[in-house]
Amino acid sequence: MVRQIVIVGGGTAGWMTAAALARKLSGTRANIRLIESAEIGTVGVGEATLPQIREFNRMLDIDEADLMAQTSATIKLGIEFRDWGKAGDHYVHPFGVHGEPIGPVDFHHHWVRENARGRAEDFGSYCLAIEAARHQRFDLPPENPASLLHAYTYAFQFDASLYAAFLADYATARGVDRIEGKVIAVDSDGETGFIQSVMLESGQQISGELFIDCSGFRGLLIEQEMATGFADWSDYLPCNRAFAVPCKIADPVGPFTRSTARSAGWQWRIPLQHRIGNGHVYCDRYISDQDAVDLLMKNLEGDPIAEPKQLFFRTGKREKLWNRNCVAIGLSGGFLEPLESTSIDLIQSGILNLIALFPEKQCAASDVDEYNRLMDLEYDRVRDFLMLHYVLNQRDEPFWRDMREMEWPTSLGEKIEAFKRRGIVPQYDHGLFQPASWLSVFIGQNLLPETCDPRVDAISVADRTNQLEHIRRTIDNRVGQMSGHLAFLEKYRATYSGAAEDAA
Ligand SMILES: Cc1cc2nc3c(=O)[nH]c(=O)nc-3n(C[C@H](O)[C@H](O)[C@H](O)COP(=O)(O)OP(=O)(O)OC[C@H]3O[C@@H](n4cnc5c(N)ncnc54)[C@H](O)[C@@H]3O)c2cc1C
């Protein structure tokens, strides 16, 4: 087994990797070193997460209430999309399901039928996570949901640099060796191309058997040293710049992220306990930097508390995320823009797949190929889901017209066609975004199926109407009993053991 592991980079990717390896390799005599450079720093954005992060924290035995208190976290029940279909539209992509099957047929088919007769409420009213978000309420989901109406989950909006710092303490307490310094040279074996060591500015040489590249967009090992190649997806996802700026809280913070479409991109709003994170993601072919930053600053709800920071990126991924004895995790591996908060989740998948296929020193080609196959699937599926938001728009600006008219990957075209024809929703074993996610965007952006499952007619119209009304009322009642979001945060904070010390 590999024993000498070197992680280059101490951003969210580096410290998540170090913490997970320290936990999962404990007792194996593995030696884990992480190199980071304060002079270079981290990308410094990335505040919204997906529910899967809770499994990661559980794997590390992290007390969630403690983590939330230390990272200024709020609850996230989903993302509200404003103006994405056409100006004035809004819908929520929730972390939960809509309704429940009626008879043998999935809920959305019944909703489509009732909606066509003008007898259904808006689709979101049949989803507990959405209604709770709209009313700014939250309670932990029951462990064993008594019914589908309780089937929701949640993620966090947090300060990602505090999360990295939290994990750095966790990892170093479990034996990870933290080395401050700038890598200025890489030494690889002339024959195999395997990296043997990296050299720091101080002259220190650090050798290893497995190198994990968490060096951010620059891809110090995977690209600058190994020239692995980059699959450029900017034809599919052309946004390539962002401005980010935090502001003061003006309105009470709700348990959801917001994404508002703008003339050549979109703006995020991510509420934390002590500030709101904002950013404008845009494509520089359609709007100037000055107009982009002006648009962002004009649309803040509170006073800015820092200067806006500009970020540059190119969407896509490395041709291989694992090449020889180097695995790229985080921004060094790829970036697909932050529309659905997928980056930290892709870091998590990279780590979990690495642990599952943890290599011997020679890094068998079959393990490497399997890792790359699994990660390619993850990236492809995220790309298709992100594109869905863009291609289903009905807006008028040149950017949006071009997004609608672009060539789609076949995998996305097939999914849209299947839904449009018969309401069939994508379902797969591996990768992010299950039917509830696809449904919320299809319907939220006004794509309704031409026909639905013929078995809906096995239920009488009266029964269907009653059932829909029953679901809606049950959700209303349940939401009415939930705690306010801020009251929940207060209550939850008091449940972890260090709360009393913090208060002192
Ligand atoms: C505009 C924008 C918005 C985003 N929003 C979200 C979001 O809401 N949710 C989400 O999940 N993700 C989001 N992301 C992505 C998220 O920021 C990253 O996935 C996450 O921060 C991980 O970054 P990283 O650790 O890979 O890289 P970085 O944070 O860049 O860290 C790189 C590390 O490598 C070190 N390093 C680099 N070169 C050297 C060297 N030569 N020697 C030594 N050390 C070196 C640096 O010092 C640093 O420690 C967003 C990204 C962007 C651009």
Coordinates of N, CA, C and O in Angstrom, one line a residue, residues 62-228:
I62 N -18.0 14.3 13.1 CA -18.0 15.7 13.5 C -19.4 16.0 14.0 O -20.4 15.7 13.5
D63 N -19.4 16.7 15.2 CA -20.6 17.2 15.8 C -21.2 18.3 14.9 O -20.5 19.4 14.8
E64 N -22.3 18.1 14.3 CA -22.9 19.0 13.3 C -23.2 20.4 14.0 O -22.9 21.5 13.4
A65 N -23.7 20.4 15.2 CA -24.0 21.7 15.8 C -22.8 22.5 16.1 O -22.7 23.7 16.0
D66 N -21.7 21.8 16.5 CA -20.4 22.4 16.7 C -19.9 23.0 15.4 O -19.5 24.2 15.4
L67 N -19.9 22.2 14.4 CA -19.5 22.7 13.1 C -20.2 23.9 12.6 O -19.7 24.9 12.2
M68 N -21.6 23.9 12.8 CA -22.4 25.0 12.4 C -22.0 26.3 13.2 O -21.9 27.4 12.6
A69 N -21.8 26.1 14.5 CA -21.5 27.3 15.3 C -20.2 27.8 14.8 O -20.0 29.1 14.7
Q70 N -19.2 27.0 14.5 CA -17.9 27.4 14.2 C -17.7 28.0 12.8 O -16.6 28.6 12.5
T71 N -18.6 27.7 11.9 CA -18.5 28.2 10.6 C -19.6 29.2 10.2 O -19.8 29.5 9.0
S72 N -20.3 29.7 11.2 CA -21.3 30.7 11.0 C -22.4 30.2 10.1 O -22.9 30.9 9.2
A73 N -22.7 28.9 10.2 CA -23.6 28.3 9.2 C -25.1 28.5 9.4 O -25.5 28.7 10.5
T74 N -25.8 28.6 8.3 CA -27.2 28.6 8.3 C -27.7 27.3 7.6 O -26.9 26.6 7.0
I75 N -29.0 27.1 7.6 CA -29.5 25.9 7.0 C -29.9 26.2 5.5 O -30.3 27.3 5.2
K76 N -29.7 25.2 4.6 CA -30.1 25.4 3.2 C -31.1 24.3 2.9 O -30.7 23.1 3.0
L77 N -32.3 24.7 2.5 CA -33.3 23.7 2.1 C -33.4 23.6 0.5 O -34.2 22.8 0.0
G78 N -32.6 24.4 -0.1 CA -32.7 24.4 -1.6 C -32.3 25.7 -2.2 O -31.7 26.6 -1.4
I79 N -32.5 25.9 -3.5 CA -32.1 27.2 -4.1 C -33.3 27.8 -4.8 O -34.1 27.1 -5.5
E80 N -33.6 29.0 -4.5 CA -34.7 29.7 -5.2 C -34.1 30.4 -6.5 O -33.1 31.1 -6.4
F81 N -34.8 30.1 -7.6 CA -34.4 30.6 -8.9 C -35.4 31.7 -9.3 O -36.6 31.4 -9.4
R82 N -34.8 32.9 -9.4 CA -35.7 34.0 -9.9 C -35.4 34.4 -11.3 O -34.2 34.6 -11.6
D83 N -36.4 34.6 -12.1 CA -36.3 35.2 -13.4 C -35.6 34.2 -14.4 O -35.1 34.7 -15.4
W84 N -35.4 33.0 -14.1 CA -34.7 32.1 -15.0 C -35.5 31.6 -16.2 O -34.9 31.4 -17.2
G85 N -36.8 31.4 -16.0 CA -37.6 31.0 -17.1 C -37.8 32.3 -17.9 O -37.2 32.5 -19.0
K86 N -38.6 33.2 -17.4 CA -38.7 34.6 -18.0 C -38.8 35.5 -16.8 O -39.0 35.1 -15.6
A87 N -38.6 36.8 -17.0 CA -38.6 37.8 -16.0 C -39.9 37.6 -15.2 O -41.0 37.5 -15.7
G88 N -39.8 37.6 -13.8 CA -40.9 37.5 -13.0 C -41.2 36.1 -12.5 O -41.9 35.9 -11.5
D89 N -40.6 35.1 -13.2 CA -40.8 33.7 -12.7 C -40.0 33.4 -11.5 O -38.9 34.0 -11.3
H90 N -40.5 32.5 -10.6 CA -39.6 32.0 -9.6 C -40.0 30.6 -9.2 O -41.2 30.3 -9.3
Y91 N -39.0 29.8 -8.8 CA -39.3 28.5 -8.3 C -38.1 28.1 -7.4 O -37.1 28.7 -7.4
V92 N -38.3 27.0 -6.7 CA -37.3 26.5 -5.8 C -36.9 25.1 -6.2 O -37.7 24.2 -6.5
H93 N -35.6 24.9 -6.3 CA -35.0 23.5 -6.4 C -34.8 23.0 -5.0 O -33.9 23.5 -4.4
P94 N -35.6 22.1 -4.5 CA -35.6 21.8 -3.1 C -34.7 20.6 -2.8 O -34.5 19.8 -3.7
F95 N -34.3 20.4 -1.5 CA -33.7 19.2 -1.1 C -34.9 18.3 -0.5 O -34.9 18.1 0.7
G96 N -35.8 17.9 -1.4 CA -36.9 17.1 -0.9 C -37.8 16.8 -2.1 O -37.5 17.3 -3.2
V97 N -38.8 16.0 -1.9 CA -39.6 15.6 -3.0 C -40.9 16.4 -3.1 O -41.3 17.0 -2.1
H98 N -41.6 16.3 -4.2 CA -42.9 16.9 -4.4 C -43.9 15.8 -4.2 O -43.9 14.8 -4.9
G99 N -44.8 16.0 -3.3 CA -46.0 15.1 -3.1 C -45.5 13.7 -2.9 O -44.4 13.4 -2.4
E100 N -46.4 12.8 -3.2 CA -46.1 11.4 -3.1 C -46.9 10.6 -4.1 O -47.9 11.2 -4.6
P101 N -46.5 9.4 -4.5 CA -47.2 8.7 -5.6 C -48.7 8.6 -5.2 O -49.0 8.4 -4.0
I102 N -49.5 8.7 -6.2 CA -50.9 8.4 -6.0 C -51.2 7.1 -6.8 O -51.0 7.1 -8.0
G103 N -51.7 6.1 -6.1 CA -51.8 4.8 -6.7 C -50.4 4.4 -7.2 O -49.4 4.7 -6.6
P104 N -50.3 3.8 -8.4 CA -49.0 3.4 -8.9 C -48.2 4.5 -9.6 O -47.1 4.2 -10.1
V105 N -48.7 5.7 -9.7 CA -48.1 6.7 -10.6 C -47.5 7.8 -9.8 O -48.1 8.3 -8.8
D106 N -46.3 8.3 -10.2 CA -45.6 9.3 -9.6 C -46.5 10.6 -9.5 O -47.2 10.9 -10.4
F107 N -46.2 11.4 -8.4 CA -47.0 12.6 -8.2 C -47.1 13.5 -9.3 O -48.2 14.1 -9.6
H108 N -46.0 13.8 -10.0 CA -46.0 14.9 -11.0 C -46.9 14.6 -12.1 O -47.4 15.6 -12.7
H109 N -47.2 13.4 -12.5 CA -48.1 13.1 -13.5 C -49.5 13.6 -13.1 O -50.2 14.1 -14.0
H110 N -49.9 13.3 -11.9 CA -51.2 13.7 -11.4 C -51.3 15.3 -11.4 O -52.3 15.9 -11.8
W111 N -50.2 15.9 -11.0 CA -50.1 17.3 -10.9 C -50.3 17.9 -12.3 O -51.1 18.9 -12.5
V112 N -49.6 17.3 -13.3 CA -49.6 17.9 -14.7 C -51.1 17.8 -15.1 O -51.6 18.7 -15.7
R113 N -51.8 16.7 -14.9 CA -53.1 16.5 -15.3 C -54.1 17.5 -14.7 O -54.9 18.2 -15.3
E114 N -53.9 17.7 -13.3 CA -54.8 18.7 -12.6 C -54.4 20.1 -13.1 O -55.3 20.9 -13.2
N115 N -53.2 20.4 -13.3 CA -52.7 21.7 -13.7 C -53.3 22.1 -15.0 O -53.8 23.2 -15.3
A116 N -53.4 21.1 -16.0 CA -53.9 21.3 -17.3 C -55.4 21.7 -17.2 O -55.9 22.4 -18.0
R117 N -56.1 21.2 -16.1 CA -57.5 21.6 -15.9 C -57.6 22.9 -15.1 O -58.7 23.2 -14.6
G118 N -56.5 23.5 -14.7 CA -56.5 24.7 -13.9 C -56.9 24.4 -12.5 O -57.4 25.3 -11.8
R119 N -56.7 23.2 -12.0 CA -57.1 22.9 -10.7 C -56.0 22.6 -9.7 O -56.2 22.0 -8.6
A120 N -54.8 22.8 -10.1 CA -53.6 22.6 -9.2 C -53.0 23.9 -8.7 O -53.1 24.9 -9.4
E121 N -52.5 23.8 -7.5 CA -51.7 25.0 -7.0 C -50.3 24.9 -7.7 O -50.0 23.9 -8.3
D122 N -49.5 25.9 -7.5 CA -48.2 25.9 -8.0 C -47.4 24.7 -7.5 O -47.6 24.2 -6.4
F123 N -46.6 24.1 -8.4 CA -45.9 22.8 -8.1 C -45.2 22.8 -6.7 O -45.3 21.8 -6.0
G124 N -44.6 23.9 -6.4 CA -43.8 24.0 -5.1 C -44.7 23.8 -3.9 O -44.2 23.4 -2.8
S125 N -46.0 24.1 -4.0 CA -46.8 24.0 -2.8 C -47.0 22.6 -2.3 O -47.5 22.4 -1.2
Y126 N -46.6 21.6 -3.1 CA -46.7 20.2 -2.7 C -45.4 19.7 -2.2 O -45.2 18.4 -2.1
C127 N -44.5 20.5 -1.9 CA -43.2 20.1 -1.4 C -42.9 20.7 0.0 O -42.9 22.0 0.1
L128 N -42.7 19.9 0.9 CA -42.4 20.4 2.3 C -41.2 21.3 2.4 O -41.2 22.3 3.0
A129 N -40.1 20.9 1.7 CA -38.9 21.7 1.8 C -39.1 23.1 1.3 O -38.6 24.0 1.8
I130 N -39.9 23.1 0.2 CA -40.1 24.4 -0.4 C -41.0 25.3 0.5 O -40.7 26.5 0.7
E131 N -42.0 24.7 1.0 CA -42.9 25.5 1.8 C -42.2 26.0 3.1 O -42.4 27.1 3.6
A132 N -41.4 25.1 3.7 CA -40.6 25.5 4.9 C -39.7 26.6 4.5 O -39.6 27.6 5.3
A133 N -39.0 26.5 3.4 CA -38.1 27.6 3.0 C -38.8 28.9 2.8 O -38.4 30.0 3.3
R134 N -40.0 28.8 2.1 CA -40.8 30.1 1.8 C -41.2 30.7 3.1 O -41.3 31.9 3.2
H135 N -41.5 29.9 4.2 CA -41.9 30.5 5.4 C -40.8 30.7 6.4 O -41.1 30.9 7.6
Q136 N -39.6 30.5 6.0 CA -38.4 30.6 6.8 C -38.5 29.7 8.1 O -38.2 30.2 9.2
R137 N -38.8 28.5 7.9 CA -38.9 27.6 9.0 C -38.1 26.4 8.8 O -37.8 26.0 7.7
F138 N -37.7 25.8 9.9 CA -36.9 24.5 9.8 C -36.9 23.8 11.1 O -36.8 24.4 12.2
D139 N -37.0 22.4 11.0 CA -36.7 21.5 12.1 C -36.0 20.3 11.5 O -36.1 20.1 10.3
L140 N -35.2 19.6 12.3 CA -34.5 18.5 11.7 C -35.5 17.5 11.2 O -36.5 17.3 11.8
P141 N -35.2 16.9 10.0 CA -36.1 15.9 9.5 C -36.2 14.7 10.4 O -35.2 14.4 11.1
P142 N -37.3 14.0 10.5 CA -37.4 12.9 11.4 C -36.5 11.8 10.9 O -36.3 11.7 9.7
E143 N -35.9 11.0 11.8 CA -34.9 9.9 11.4 C -35.6 8.9 10.5 O -35.0 8.5 9.5
N144 N -36.8 8.5 10.9 CA -37.5 7.5 10.1 C -38.8 8.2 9.6 O -39.8 8.1 10.3
P145 N -38.8 8.8 8.4 CA -39.9 9.6 8.0 C -41.2 8.7 8.0 O -41.2 7.6 7.5
A146 N -42.2 9.2 8.7 CA -43.5 8.4 8.7 C -44.1 8.4 7.4 O -44.9 7.5 7.0
S147 N -43.9 9.4 6.6 CA -44.5 9.5 5.3 C -43.6 10.3 4.4 O -42.8 11.0 4.8
L148 N -43.9 10.2 3.1 CA -43.1 10.9 2.1 C -43.2 12.4 2.4 O -42.3 13.2 2.0
L149 N -44.2 12.9 3.0 CA -44.4 14.3 3.3 C -43.3 14.8 4.2 O -43.0 16.0 4.3
H150 N -42.6 13.9 4.9 CA -41.5 14.3 5.8 C -40.2 14.2 5.1 O -39.1 14.4 5.7
A151 N -40.2 13.7 3.8 CA -39.0 13.4 3.1 C -38.3 14.6 2.6 O -38.5 15.0 1.5
Y152 N -37.5 15.2 3.5 CA -36.6 16.3 3.0 C -35.3 16.2 3.7 O -35.2 15.5 4.7
T153 N -34.4 16.9 3.2 CA -33.1 16.9 3.8 C -32.5 18.3 3.8 O -33.2 19.2 3.3
Y154 N -31.3 18.5 4.2 CA -30.8 19.9 4.2 C -29.3 19.9 4.1 O -28.6 18.9 4.2
A155 N -28.8 21.1 3.7 CA -27.3 21.3 3.6 C -27.0 22.6 4.4 O -27.9 23.1 5.2
F156 N -25.8 23.1 4.3 CA -25.4 24.3 5.0 C -25.0 25.4 4.1 O -24.5 25.2 3.0
Q157 N -25.2 26.6 4.5 CA -24.5 27.8 3.9 C -23.5 28.2 5.0 O -23.9 28.5 6.1
F158 N -22.2 28.2 4.6 CA -21.2 28.5 5.7 C -20.1 29.2 5.1 O -19.9 29.4 3.9
D159 N -19.2 29.6 6.0 CA -17.9 30.3 5.6 C -16.9 29.1 5.3 O -16.4 28.5 6.2
A160 N -16.7 28.9 4.0 CA -15.9 27.8 3.6 C -14.4 27.9 4.1 O -13.8 26.8 4.4
S161 N -13.9 29.1 4.3 CA -12.6 29.2 4.8 C -12.6 28.7 6.3 O -11.6 28.1 6.8
L162 N -13.7 29.0 7.1 CA -13.7 28.5 8.4 C -13.9 27.0 8.4 O -13.4 26.3 9.3
Y163 N -14.6 26.4 7.4 CA -14.7 25.0 7.3 C -13.3 24.3 7.1 O -13.0 23.4 7.8
A164 N -12.6 25.0 6.2 CA -11.2 24.4 5.9 C -10.4 24.5 7.2 O -9.6 23.6 7.6
A165 N -10.5 25.6 8.0 CA -9.7 25.8 9.2 C -10.2 24.7 10.2 O -9.3 24.1 10.9
F166 N -11.5 24.5 10.3 CA -12.0 23.4 11.2 C -11.4 22.1 10.9 O -10.9 21.3 11.7
L167 N -11.4 21.8 9.6 CA -10.9 20.5 9.2 C -9.3 20.4 9.3 O -8.8 19.3 9.6
A168 N -8.7 21.5 9.2 CA -7.2 21.6 9.4 C -6.9 21.2 10.9 O -6.0 20.4 11.1
D169 N -7.7 21.7 11.8 CA -7.5 21.3 13.2 C -7.7 19.8 13.4 O -7.0 19.1 14.1
Y170 N -8.8 19.4 12.8 CA -9.2 18.0 12.9 C -8.1 17.1 12.3 O -7.6 16.1 13.0
A171 N -7.5 17.4 11.2 CA -6.5 16.6 10.5 C -5.2 16.6 11.2 O -4.6 15.6 11.4
T172 N -4.8 17.8 11.6 CA -3.5 17.9 12.3 C -3.5 17.2 13.7 O -2.6 16.5 14.1
A173 N -4.7 17.2 14.3 CA -4.9 16.5 15.6 C -4.8 15.0 15.4 O -4.5 14.2 16.3
R174 N -5.0 14.5 14.2 CA -4.9 13.1 13.8 C -3.6 12.7 13.1 O -3.6 11.8 12.3
G175 N -2.6 13.6 13.2 CA -1.3 13.2 12.7 C -0.9 13.8 11.3 O 0.2 13.5 10.8
V176 N -1.8 14.5 10.7 CA -1.4 15.1 9.4 C -0.3 16.2 9.6 O -0.5 17.0 10.5
D177 N 0.7 16.1 8.8 CA 1.9 17.0 9.0 C 1.6 18.2 8.1 O 1.6 18.1 6.9
R178 N 1.5 19.4 8.7 CA 1.2 20.6 7.8 C 2.5 21.3 7.6 O 3.3 21.7 8.5
I179 N 2.8 21.6 6.3 CA 4.1 22.2 5.9 C 3.7 23.6 5.2 O 3.0 23.6 4.2
E180 N 4.3 24.6 5.7 CA 4.0 25.9 5.1 C 5.2 26.2 4.1 O 6.4 26.0 4.4
G181 N 4.8 26.5 2.9 CA 5.9 26.8 1.9 C 5.3 26.7 0.5 O 4.3 26.2 0.2
K182 N 6.1 27.3 -0.4 CA 5.7 27.4 -1.8 C 6.4 26.3 -2.7 O 7.6 26.3 -2.6
V183 N 5.6 25.5 -3.4 CA 6.3 24.5 -4.2 C 6.8 25.2 -5.5 O 6.0 26.0 -6.1
I184 N 8.1 25.1 -5.8 CA 8.6 25.8 -6.9 C 9.2 24.8 -8.0 O 9.4 25.2 -9.1
A185 N 9.3 23.5 -7.7 CA 9.7 22.6 -8.7 C 9.2 21.2 -8.3 O 8.9 20.9 -7.2
V186 N 9.0 20.4 -9.4 CA 8.5 19.0 -9.3 C 9.4 18.1 -10.0 O 9.9 18.4 -11.1
D187 N 9.8 17.0 -9.3 CA 10.7 16.0 -9.9 C 9.9 14.7 -10.2 O 9.3 14.1 -9.3
S188 N 10.0 14.3 -11.5 CA 9.2 13.1 -11.9 C 10.2 12.1 -12.4 O 11.3 12.4 -13.0
D189 N 9.9 10.8 -12.3 CA 10.7 9.7 -12.9 C 10.7 9.8 -14.4 O 9.6 9.8 -15.0
G190 N 11.9 9.8 -15.0 CA 12.0 10.0 -16.5 C 11.3 8.8 -17.2 O 10.8 9.0 -18.3
E191 N 11.2 7.7 -16.6 CA 10.7 6.5 -17.4 C 9.2 6.4 -17.1 O 8.4 6.3 -18.1
T192 N 8.8 6.4 -15.9 CA 7.3 6.1 -15.6 C 6.5 7.4 -15.6 O 5.3 7.4 -15.7
G193 N 7.1 8.5 -15.4 CA 6.4 9.8 -15.3 C 5.8 10.0 -13.9 O 5.1 11.0 -13.7
F194 N 6.0 9.1 -13.0 CA 5.5 9.2 -11.7 C 6.2 10.4 -11.0 O 7.4 10.5 -11.1
I195 N 5.4 11.2 -10.2 CA 6.1 12.3 -9.4 C 6.8 11.6 -8.3 O 6.3 10.7 -7.6
Q196 N 8.0 12.1 -8.1 CA 8.8 11.5 -7.0 C 8.9 12.5 -5.8 O 8.9 12.1 -4.6
S197 N 9.0 13.8 -6.1 CA 9.1 14.8 -5.0 C 8.8 16.1 -5.5 O 8.7 16.4 -6.7
V198 N 8.5 17.0 -4.5 CA 8.3 18.4 -4.9 C 9.3 19.2 -4.1 O 9.7 18.8 -3.0
M199 N 9.8 20.4 -4.6 CA 10.7 21.2 -3.9 C 10.1 22.5 -3.5 O 9.4 23.2 -4.3
L200 N 10.3 22.9 -2.2 CA 9.8 24.2 -1.8 C 10.8 25.3 -2.0 O 12.0 25.0 -2.2
E201 N 10.3 26.5 -1.9 CA 11.2 27.7 -2.1 C 12.4 27.7 -1.1 O 13.5 28.1 -1.4
S202 N 12.1 27.1 0.1 CA 13.1 27.0 1.1 C 14.3 26.0 0.8 O 15.3 26.0 1.5
G203 N 14.0 25.3 -0.3 CA 15.0 24.2 -0.7 C 14.6 22.9 -0.1 O 15.2 21.8 -0.6
Q204 N 13.6 22.8 0.7 CA 13.2 21.5 1.3 C 12.6 20.6 0.2 O 11.8 21.1 -0.6
Q205 N 13.0 19.4 0.2 CA 12.5 18.4 -0.8 C 11.5 17.5 -0.1 O 11.8 17.0 1.0
I206 N 10.4 17.3 -0.7 CA 9.4 16.4 0.0 C 9.0 15.3 -1.0 O 8.4 15.6 -2.1
S207 N 9.4 14.1 -0.6 CA 9.1 13.0 -1.5 C 7.9 12.2 -1.1 O 7.4 12.3 0.0
G208 N 7.3 11.5 -2.1 CA 6.1 10.8 -1.8 C 5.9 9.7 -2.8 O 6.5 9.6 -3.8
E209 N 4.8 8.9 -2.5 CA 4.4 7.8 -3.4 C 3.1 8.2 -4.1 O 2.9 7.8 -5.3
L210 N 2.2 8.9 -3.4 CA 1.0 9.3 -4.0 C 0.9 10.8 -3.8 O 1.1 11.3 -2.7
F211 N 0.6 11.6 -4.9 CA 0.5 13.0 -4.8 C -0.9 13.5 -5.1 O -1.5 13.0 -6.1
I212 N -1.5 14.3 -4.2 CA -2.8 14.7 -4.4 C -2.8 16.2 -4.7 O -2.3 17.0 -3.9
D213 N -3.2 16.6 -5.9 CA -3.1 18.0 -6.3 C -4.3 18.7 -5.9 O -5.4 18.5 -6.5
C214 N -4.2 19.5 -4.9 CA -5.3 20.4 -4.4 C -4.9 21.8 -4.5 O -5.2 22.7 -3.7
S215 N -4.1 22.1 -5.6 CA -3.5 23.5 -5.7 C -4.4 24.5 -6.4 O -4.0 25.6 -6.7
G216 N -5.7 24.2 -6.6 CA -6.6 25.2 -7.2 C -6.5 25.2 -8.7 O -6.0 24.3 -9.3
F217 N -7.1 26.3 -9.2 CA -7.2 26.4 -10.7 C -5.9 26.1 -11.4 O -5.9 25.6 -12.5
R218 N -4.7 26.5 -10.8 CA -3.4 26.3 -11.5 C -3.1 24.9 -11.9 O -2.3 24.6 -12.8
G219 N -3.6 23.9 -11.1 CA -3.3 22.5 -11.4 C -1.8 22.3 -11.4 O -1.3 21.7 -12.4
L220 N -1.1 22.6 -10.4 CA 0.3 22.6 -10.3 C 1.0 21.3 -10.7 O 1.9 21.2 -11.5
L221 N 0.4 20.2 -10.2 CA 1.0 18.9 -10.5 C 0.3 18.3 -11.8 O 1.0 17.8 -12.7
I222 N -1.0 18.2 -11.7 CA -1.8 17.5 -12.8 C -1.6 18.1 -14.2 O -1.6 17.4 -15.2
E223 N -1.4 19.4 -14.2 CA -1.3 20.1 -15.5 C 0.0 20.7 -15.8 O 0.7 20.4 -16.7
Q224 N 0.5 21.5 -14.8 CA 1.8 22.2 -15.1 C 2.9 21.2 -15.2 O 3.8 21.3 -16.0
E225 N 2.9 20.1 -14.4 CA 3.9 19.1 -14.4 C 3.6 18.0 -15.4 O 4.4 17.6 -16.2
M226 N 2.3 17.5 -15.3 CA 2.0 16.3 -16.1 C 1.3 16.5 -17.5 O 1.2 15.6 -18.2
A227 N 1.0 17.7 -17.7 CA 0.3 18.1 -19.0 C -0.8 17.1 -19.3 O -0.9 16.6 -20.4
T228 N -1.7 16.9 -18.4 CA -2.8 15.9 -18.5 C -3.8 16.3 -19.6 O -4.4 15.5 -20.2

